[in-house]
Amino acid sequence: MSDGVVAIREEAAQLRAETAFLREEAVRAAELAAELRTEIGRVHSVAGRAARRGTLQREQVRVAFLVHNVDAWDSIGEVIAIMRDAPDFDPIVVSIPHHYAGRSGSRGEGRVHRFLDERGLGHLRVRNQDTAAAEELLLSLDPDVVFRQSQWDADIDEAFSAERLSWTRLALIPYETVNPTHNVRLGNPPVDTAVDQPFHRAAWLVFCANEDVLEVARHDSITGARQFRASGHPKADAVRQATPAWPIGDGLTRRRRVLWSAHHSILEGWNDFGVFPQVRDEMLAWATEETDVEFVFTHHPHLRGTIRRPESSLSDAEFREWLSAWESLPNAAYTREPYAPLLAAADLLVTDGPSMITESQILEVPTIFLERRDHIAFNTIGERIVSGVHRVNDVDGVRQVAQELAAGADWLAPTQRRNAQHLFGPPGAAQRIVDTIRDEIGAESTRGH
């Protein structure tokens, strides 16, 4: 073997040894970087708590409301109105974009801006392209409390995440009135996403509808629900106060009114309540045959987006074709207007949605729950809720119960009345929330002195 070949082999062996050493060093560097990130997170959290101790020195409590979802406005709208009229609060509304369902890019702020503008609500804007400056804006506002509309960090820009907002007091009024199911658990280790996400853990206050929800949070959250307060829910009060509105009919002839609301969970692997793809044609046939009944179709804000996902069994083109047939009927309509006025005007609700079977009972609307057999299990709250609705598994069942209800009063009305009282208590949830914030701040300020 020549000296050149030997030298090449020795050099190759040395390179292999050096490569292995570099790999080991890279692994160690990655481990150190992870430890450093963890340590930075701890420092950031401690610094945030220190920063909060220095606030509450103004005459007014400055509260920022980050608004990305107009469909969840009823959870916070009355709270903002009360604070605007209160001399000791300074509420600031900020319209921000969202990126639902893992979509890349920020969007939707324009719709929020128009919604607020139409209601004469002055607000600051973080436009879709301005998220880089979002954190700077919030720091300059220096709020004592920040409300976010959703517990899901993935719904909004990272600048509004629980981690990035740890320097202030975070507060949450959930967009849903109650969670009626044994919720989907995510993460490692898995947590109950209804009560124990990073935002819940970082929050100063989380408001919930009743003691039942509070008990779930005590059992299923790492904090033992120390930051949770049972207050009722402003959304329930908004439903109570809804002015009836119905988008069909001549206003002269009063025909029976059926509201059909479809949930978005038509895929598999989440909570699996949605049945729209399976029942749409039978519901169309019912509306076609029952010409003396007015049918209004509405749906969860996320249904169209779910239909457009590649795993959906129903294409967007098929949905549009079906919708055209539905709207061509003289006794049928489609609307995306707020659902509470529709509920207030309806004689009957048909739905597969867990929120709708809850909120319809506030107004004692006879409700048929078109129930998918494989949906996630109800918890004790959900079992109470379904006691006030008529449970069926197909459209034939819907039509049979609808016929029975048309012939007389709903025998479940007393149950609905008891359920609504138990779940939400008396009206005035928004005022109770404002009073709780005032009391908590008073106690904290006293301790600070």
XYZ file of N, CA and C in Angstrom, residues 101-309:
627
model
N -56.887 28.091 12.988
C -56.666 26.738 12.434
C -55.290 26.585 11.812
N -54.291 27.206 12.448
C -52.926 27.043 11.991
C -52.590 27.716 10.686
N -53.457 28.595 10.178
C -53.158 29.263 8.917
C -51.981 30.213 9.081
N -51.151 30.289 8.063
C -50.037 31.218 8.100
C -50.538 32.611 7.771
N -49.853 33.607 8.328
C -50.228 34.985 8.042
C -51.322 35.482 8.957
N -51.378 36.795 9.127
C -52.364 37.428 9.982
C -53.447 38.051 9.121
N -54.674 37.969 9.582
C -55.801 38.470 8.797
C -56.950 38.852 9.727
N -57.982 39.488 9.154
C -59.226 39.692 9.865
C -59.341 40.977 10.662
N -58.247 41.764 10.783
C -58.350 42.974 11.599
C -59.309 43.972 10.992
N -59.380 44.014 9.666
C -60.282 44.953 9.008
C -61.724 44.725 9.392
N -62.119 43.466 9.468
C -63.497 43.152 9.865
C -63.764 43.610 11.296
N -62.796 43.380 12.183
C -62.951 43.820 13.571
C -63.068 45.345 13.630
N -62.197 46.031 12.878
C -62.227 47.503 12.842
C -63.589 48.011 12.383
N -64.127 47.431 11.320
C -65.426 47.883 10.811
C -66.531 47.618 11.835
N -66.470 46.464 12.485
C -67.462 46.109 13.511
C -67.455 47.148 14.632
N -66.280 47.502 15.114
C -66.175 48.478 16.194
C -66.582 49.865 15.727
N -66.185 50.209 14.513
C -66.502 51.524 13.954
C -68.014 51.712 13.808
N -68.691 50.669 13.337
C -70.143 50.752 13.154
C -70.866 50.976 14.476
N -70.250 50.563 15.567
C -70.863 50.729 16.882
C -70.352 51.961 17.610
N -69.567 52.781 16.912
C -69.059 54.010 17.498
C -68.072 53.787 18.625
N -67.363 52.652 18.603
C -66.407 52.330 19.657
C -65.001 52.730 19.222
N -64.512 53.821 19.783
C -63.156 54.240 19.473
C -62.153 53.168 19.862
N -61.146 52.969 19.030
C -60.201 51.893 19.296
C -58.884 52.153 18.586
N -57.849 51.516 19.073
C -56.556 51.496 18.407
C -56.505 50.282 17.492
N -55.615 50.337 16.499
C -55.563 49.256 15.521
C -54.159 48.653 15.428
N -54.104 47.343 15.408
C -52.907 46.622 14.982
C -53.301 45.926 13.696
N -53.007 46.545 12.562
C -53.440 46.016 11.277
C -52.710 44.713 10.963
N -53.225 44.011 9.967
C -52.665 42.699 9.624
C -51.152 42.744 9.415
N -50.671 43.830 8.832
C -49.249 43.937 8.519
C -48.437 44.587 9.638
N -49.092 44.949 10.757
C -48.420 45.722 11.802
C -48.061 44.907 13.033
N -48.123 43.598 12.971
C -47.936 42.811 14.185
C -46.518 42.952 14.755
N -45.553 43.332 13.928
C -44.193 43.522 14.439
C -44.145 44.613 15.498
N -45.054 45.573 15.404
C -45.083 46.686 16.358
C -46.080 46.458 17.490
N -46.714 45.300 17.507
C -47.787 45.060 18.474
C -47.282 45.124 19.909
N -46.173 44.463 20.176
C -45.657 44.438 21.538
C -45.263 45.837 21.996
N -44.667 46.607 21.098
C -44.283 47.983 21.422
C -45.511 48.829 21.772
N -46.613 48.622 21.037
C -47.845 49.352 21.324
C -48.340 49.036 22.726
N -48.387 47.756 23.076
C -48.905 47.385 24.386
C -48.007 47.897 25.504
N -46.709 47.840 25.302
C -45.801 48.364 26.316
C -45.996 49.859 26.507
N -46.242 50.568 25.407
C -46.445 52.012 25.512
C -47.763 52.342 26.209
N -48.783 51.490 26.040
C -50.053 51.706 26.734
C -49.919 51.456 28.234
N -49.007 50.567 28.604
C -48.753 50.244 30.007
C -50.040 49.910 30.761
N -50.816 48.937 30.285
C -52.080 48.613 30.955
C -51.859 47.886 32.274
N -52.789 48.073 33.187
C -52.771 47.317 34.442
C -53.309 45.903 34.224
N -54.260 45.777 33.286
C -54.905 44.493 32.992
C -55.068 44.374 31.482
N -54.879 43.172 30.938
C -55.113 42.909 29.513
C -56.078 41.740 29.380
N -57.204 41.999 28.719
C -58.148 40.937 28.367
C -57.849 40.456 26.952
N -57.809 39.154 26.782
C -57.723 38.548 25.462
C -58.984 37.726 25.257
N -59.456 37.596 24.024
C -60.732 36.928 23.789
C -60.648 35.413 23.815
N -59.489 34.860 23.640
C -59.362 33.416 23.511
C -58.220 32.906 24.370
N -58.402 31.702 24.929
C -57.317 31.059 25.667
C -56.291 30.411 24.741
N -56.605 30.354 23.430
C -55.734 29.669 22.479
C -54.659 30.627 21.964
N -53.407 30.404 22.346
C -52.305 31.219 21.831
C -52.220 31.140 20.311
N -52.588 29.990 19.745
C -52.455 29.797 18.301
C -53.417 30.661 17.497
N -54.442 31.229 18.143
C -55.421 32.035 17.419
C -54.882 33.405 16.999
N -53.855 33.866 17.679
C -53.412 35.236 17.473
C -51.880 35.283 17.348
N -51.351 36.478 17.040
C -49.925 36.639 16.836
C -49.151 36.353 18.127
N -47.906 35.924 17.958
C -47.067 35.590 19.106
C -46.906 36.760 20.067
N -46.994 37.988 19.554
C -46.858 39.169 20.412
C -47.925 39.207 21.498
N -49.055 38.510 21.274
C -50.145 38.504 22.238
C -50.225 37.185 22.996
N -49.175 36.386 22.956
C -49.170 35.095 23.636
C -49.050 35.290 25.141
N -49.395 34.234 25.869
C -49.297 34.292 27.327
C -47.876 34.599 27.769
N -46.905 33.998 27.101
C -45.509 34.221 27.490
C -45.089 35.666 27.259
N -45.457 36.221 26.111
C -45.021 37.578 25.776
C -45.772 38.648 26.579
N -46.914 38.274 27.157
C -47.683 39.232 27.954
C -47.539 38.985 29.452
N -46.512 38.262 29.842
C -46.367 37.924 31.262
C -46.044 39.132 32.130
N -45.699 40.274 31.510
C -45.371 41.477 32.272
C -46.605 42.209 32.787
N -47.791 41.792 32.367
C -49.019 42.461 32.811
C -49.977 41.452 33.432
N -51.103 41.947 33.967
C -52.124 41.059 34.521
C -53.046 40.629 33.391
N -53.090 39.357 33.130
C -53.943 38.822 32.065
C -55.288 38.400 32.633
N -56.330 38.621 31.843
C -57.681 38.243 32.269
C -58.424 37.619 31.092
N -59.366 36.753 31.413
C -60.092 36.025 30.373
C -61.551 35.833 30.767
N -62.431 36.172 29.834
C -63.826 35.730 29.888
C -63.978 34.770 28.713
N -64.122 33.483 28.925
C -64.147 32.530 27.804
C -65.213 32.893 26.778
N -64.906 32.640 25.498
C -65.870 32.946 24.447
C -67.081 32.019 24.511
N -66.918 30.818 25.080
C -68.042 29.909 25.265
C -68.613 30.112 26.658
N -69.926 29.934 26.792
C -70.537 30.160 28.100
C -70.101 29.106 29.113
N -70.150 27.845 28.717
C -69.660 26.742 29.552
C -69.065 25.690 28.618
N -68.206 24.862 29.157
C -67.703 23.722 28.395
C -68.458 22.472 28.849
N -69.262 21.852 27.962
C -70.116 20.743 28.391
C -69.506 19.353 28.205
N -68.248 19.263 27.780
C -67.674 17.961 27.446
C -66.407 17.673 28.250
N -66.055 16.388 28.303
C -64.730 15.997 28.788
C -63.741 16.447 27.714
N -63.148 17.573 27.922
C -62.499 18.299 26.834
C -61.315 17.558 26.243
N -61.049 17.855 24.979
C -59.884 17.305 24.297
C -58.625 17.717 25.057
N -57.754 16.751 25.303
C -56.513 17.039 26.033
C -55.351 17.074 25.058
N -54.552 18.136 25.175
C -53.420 18.338 24.285
C -52.166 18.587 25.097
N -51.012 18.445 24.435
C -49.737 18.763 25.072
C -49.053 17.546 25.633
N -47.865 17.774 26.186
C -47.079 16.699 26.784
C -46.451 17.237 28.084
N -47.016 16.896 29.242
C -48.164 16.001 29.434
C -49.466 16.670 28.989
N -50.491 15.882 28.644
C -51.748 16.460 28.160
C -52.477 17.224 29.260
N -53.119 18.327 28.874
C -53.867 19.140 29.818
C -55.272 19.358 29.283
N -56.179 19.711 30.182
C -57.543 20.046 29.797
C -57.512 21.444 29.174
N -57.739 21.514 27.866
C -57.585 22.786 27.156
C -58.661 23.800 27.518
N -59.707 23.379 28.218
C -60.751 24.319 28.616
C -60.366 25.124 29.848
N -59.450 24.585 30.664
C -59.150 25.264 31.935
C -57.666 25.338 32.273
N -56.785 24.732 31.470
C -55.387 24.632 31.919
C -54.381 24.838 30.799
N -54.649 25.764 29.898
C -53.680 26.117 28.880
C -52.687 27.143 29.435
N -51.602 27.431 28.707
C -50.641 28.438 29.193
C -51.293 29.759 29.566
N -52.322 30.181 28.804
C -52.958 31.446 29.132
C -53.683 31.368 30.479
N -54.363 30.239 30.747
C -55.007 30.074 32.052
C -53.974 30.151 33.174
N -52.861 29.476 32.980
C -51.847 29.425 34.024
C -51.224 30.788 34.280
N -51.077 31.583 33.219
C -50.461 32.900 33.358
C -51.444 33.967 33.811
N -52.747 33.669 33.745
C -53.774 34.685 33.972
C -53.828 35.123 35.431
N -54.145 36.370 35.598
C -54.425 36.952 36.912
C -55.840 36.576 37.352
N -56.798 36.700 36.428
C -58.182 36.314 36.699
C -58.777 35.613 35.477
N -59.512 34.534 35.720
C -60.306 33.858 34.690
C -61.735 33.787 35.209
N -62.683 34.320 34.441
C -64.081 34.342 34.864
C -64.825 33.161 34.238
N -65.645 32.508 35.034
C -66.409 31.366 34.527
C -67.856 31.503 34.970
N -68.724 30.696 34.366
C -70.162 30.908 34.504
C -70.712 30.509 35.861
N -70.176 29.464 36.479
C -70.831 28.952 37.689
C -69.879 28.081 38.505
N -70.381 27.609 39.643
C -69.579 26.792 40.545
C -69.229 25.434 39.941
N -70.059 24.927 39.037
C -69.744 23.653 38.388
C -68.472 23.766 37.557
N -68.366 24.855 36.776
C -67.159 25.085 35.973
C -65.965 25.281 36.894
N -66.178 26.006 37.981
C -65.101 26.239 38.941
C -64.598 24.925 39.518
N -65.503 24.006 39.775
C -65.103 22.708 40.325
C -64.289 21.915 39.303
N -64.669 21.969 38.026
C -63.877 21.315 36.981
C -62.462 21.895 36.957
N -62.363 23.223 37.043
C -61.055 23.874 37.022
C -60.230 23.495 38.253
N -60.870 23.365 39.394
C -60.136 22.945 40.600
C -59.538 21.558 40.407
N -60.291 20.699 39.741
C -59.865 19.305 39.582
C -58.851 19.142 38.456
N -58.990 19.941 37.372
C -58.238 19.675 36.147
C -57.155 20.708 35.815
N -56.902 21.661 36.692
C -55.865 22.648 36.394
C -54.735 22.563 37.403
N -53.533 22.899 36.958
C -52.367 22.807 37.816
C -52.423 23.816 38.962
N -53.149 24.919 38.740
C -53.241 25.958 39.764
C -54.354 25.699 40.772
N -55.152 24.663 40.562
C -56.265 24.415 41.452
C -57.329 25.493 41.383
N -57.361 26.215 40.251
C -58.382 27.251 39.979
C -58.278 28.448 40.905
N -57.099 28.716 41.444
C -56.952 29.862 42.352
C -57.291 31.181 41.667
N -57.075 31.264 40.347
C -57.335 32.510 39.617
C -58.737 32.555 39.017
N -59.531 31.507 39.165
C -60.871 31.441 38.587
C -61.889 32.088 39.532
N -62.878 32.763 38.920
C -63.962 33.364 39.689
C -65.294 33.045 38.989
N -66.267 32.543 39.730
C -67.590 32.256 39.173
C -68.421 33.537 39.193
N -68.913 33.956 38.021
C -69.550 35.271 37.910
C -70.841 35.264 37.097
N -71.231 34.111 36.534
C -72.204 34.151 35.451
C -71.458 34.477 34.170
N -72.195 34.669 33.081
C -71.508 34.943 31.813
C -72.215 36.053 31.050
N -71.478 37.103 30.623
C -72.112 38.206 29.886
C -72.834 37.755 28.618
N -72.343 36.690 28.001
C -72.978 36.202 26.783
C -74.393 35.716 27.066
N -74.603 35.107 28.222
C -75.941 34.668 28.597
C -76.875 35.866 28.745
N -76.372 36.949 29.315
C -77.188 38.154 29.452
C -77.500 38.767 28.092
N -76.532 38.711 27.170
C -76.781 39.228 25.821
C -77.877 38.429 25.127
N -77.884 37.115 25.333
C -78.952 36.287 24.765
C -80.288 36.658 25.389
N -80.313 36.862 26.699
C -81.553 37.245 27.385
C -82.133 38.539 26.814
N -81.256 39.468 26.438
C -81.688 40.798 26.014
C -81.901 40.910 24.501
N -81.730 39.819 23.769
C -81.784 39.881 22.307
C -83.158 40.317 21.811
N -83.158 41.204 20.827
C -84.389 41.634 20.160
C -84.670 40.675 19.011
N -85.845 40.059 18.959
C -86.127 39.073 17.901
C -85.956 39.655 16.500
N -85.345 38.872 15.626
C -85.181 39.260 14.216
C -85.249 37.997 13.378
N -85.988 38.082 12.268
C -86.202 36.899 11.416
C -86.108 37.338 9.956
N -85.217 36.743 9.174
C -84.918 37.276 7.839
C -85.821 36.778 6.723
N -86.974 36.259 7.053
C -87.844 35.707 6.011
C -89.299 35.974 6.396
N -90.178 36.013 5.398
C -91.593 36.247 5.641
C -91.988 37.670 5.296
N -93.274 37.878 5.157
C -93.770 39.191 4.756
C -94.149 40.069 5.933
N -93.998 39.532 7.135
C -94.340 40.313 8.314
C -95.824 40.358 8.603
N -96.636 39.849 7.726
C -98.093 39.869 7.893
C -98.617 38.509 8.322
N -98.112 37.473 7.667
C -98.538 36.109 7.969
C -97.525 35.465 8.902
N -97.983 35.007 10.074
C -97.068 34.386 11.045
C -97.103 32.881 10.874
N -96.041 32.356 10.245
C -95.914 30.912 10.082
C -94.933 30.364 11.123
N -94.941 29.066 11.301
C -94.032 28.443 12.253
C -92.594 28.632 11.776
N -91.704 28.918 12.728
C -90.317 29.254 12.397
C -89.350 28.213 12.960
N -88.520 27.668 12.078
C -87.504 26.694 12.478
C -86.124 27.276 12.176
N -85.300 27.378 13.197
C -83.908 27.801 13.036
C -83.031 26.558 13.043
N -82.207 26.424 12.009
C -81.271 25.295 11.912
C -79.857 25.843 11.995
N -79.127 25.418 13.000
C -77.754 25.881 13.210
C -76.802 24.693 13.144
N -75.786 24.780 12.267
C -74.842 23.677 12.056
C -73.499 23.980 12.708
N -72.946 22.997 13.398
C -71.633 23.144 14.037
C -70.521 22.895 13.023
N -69.310 23.316 13.384
C -68.186 23.214 12.436
C -67.402 21.912 12.545
N -67.616 21.132 13.603
C -66.747 19.971 13.859
C -67.192 18.761 13.047
N -67.148 18.900 11.712
C -67.633 17.850 10.815
C -66.557 16.816 10.504
N -65.321 17.041 10.949
C -64.228 16.089 10.726
C -64.154 15.119 11.898
N -63.081 14.369 11.975
C -62.891 13.431 13.072
C -61.629 13.800 13.845
N -61.686 13.610 15.178
C -60.496 13.808 15.978
C -60.509 15.035 16.859
N -61.583 15.828 16.827
C -61.690 16.957 17.753
C -62.838 16.637 18.704
N -63.942 17.406 18.682
C -65.061 16.992 19.536
C -66.183 16.301 18.757
N -66.123 16.377 17.424
C -66.920 15.498 16.554
C -68.437 15.606 16.784
N -68.944 16.829 16.788
C -70.383 17.052 16.905
C -71.061 17.279 15.551
N -70.330 17.791 14.563
C -70.946 18.263 13.335
C -71.473 17.157 12.436
N -72.707 17.355 11.925
C -73.329 16.364 11.037
C -73.809 16.992 9.724
N -73.435 18.218 9.450
C -73.988 18.902 8.285
C -73.826 18.114 6.982
N -72.656 17.556 6.655
C -72.532 16.839 5.374
C -73.512 15.677 5.250
N -73.822 15.023 6.358
C -74.684 13.845 6.309
C -76.173 14.200 6.216
N -76.570 15.361 6.737
C -78.006 15.644 6.853
C -78.488 16.754 5.927
N -77.593 17.395 5.201
C -77.981 18.602 4.450
C -79.104 18.319 3.444
N -79.013 17.207 2.735
C -80.016 16.934 1.704
C -81.374 16.597 2.318
N -81.372 15.889 3.440
C -82.639 15.568 4.102
C -83.276 16.826 4.695
N -82.460 17.730 5.206
C -83.004 18.991 5.721
C -83.571 19.830 4.574
N -82.895 19.804 3.439
C -83.412 20.505 2.255
C -84.756 19.908 1.832
N -84.862 18.588 1.878
C -86.123 17.924 1.510
C -87.239 18.314 2.474
N -86.917 18.397 3.768
C -87.919 18.798 4.760
C -88.436 20.209 4.471
N -87.510 21.131 4.233
C -87.919 22.504 3.938
C -88.723 22.585 2.642
N -88.381 21.733 1.690
C -89.107 21.721 0.411
C -90.545 21.237 0.595
N -90.719 20.247 1.469
C -92.036 19.645 1.660
C -92.924 20.441 2.610
N -92.336 21.065 3.620
C -93.117 21.791 4.631
C -93.218 23.262 4.223
N -94.038 23.545 3.245
C -94.120 24.904 2.701
C -94.806 25.889 3.644
N -95.482 25.387 4.669
C -96.141 26.277 5.619
C -95.244 26.592 6.822
N -93.975 26.197 6.747
C -92.994 26.467 7.809
C -91.851 27.286 7.216
N -91.357 28.261 7.971
C -90.206 29.053 7.534
C -88.935 28.480 8.157
N -87.935 28.242 7.324
C -86.672 27.662 7.768
C -85.544 28.671 7.566
N -84.744 28.901 8.597
C -83.561 29.742 8.480
C -82.346 28.901 8.850
N -81.364 28.888 7.964
C -80.132 28.142 8.184
C -79.008 29.101 8.562
N -78.296 28.771 9.622
C -77.089 29.496 10.012
C -76.064 28.465 10.460
N -74.855 28.902 10.740
C -73.831 27.922 11.138
C -72.730 28.584 11.944
N -71.931 27.757 12.566
C -70.764 28.206 13.333
C -69.814 28.968 12.401
N -69.172 30.029 12.905
C -68.275 30.821 12.040
C -67.180 30.019 11.351
N -66.790 28.890 11.920
C -65.692 28.112 11.345
C -66.136 27.029 10.370
N -67.430 26.878 10.123
C -67.878 25.773 9.261
C -67.318 25.886 7.850
N -67.407 27.058 7.237
C -66.922 27.192 5.860
C -65.428 26.892 5.764
N -64.675 27.348 6.753
C -63.242 27.051 6.754
C -62.960 25.568 6.886
N -63.750 24.879 7.686
C -63.575 23.438 7.845
C -63.930 22.702 6.553
N -64.987 23.147 5.888
C -65.373 22.528 4.617
C -64.252 22.656 3.591
N -63.508 23.736 3.623
C -62.441 23.958 2.644
C -61.180 23.153 2.937
N -61.119 22.498 4.074
C -59.936 21.690 4.390
C -59.942 20.417 3.539
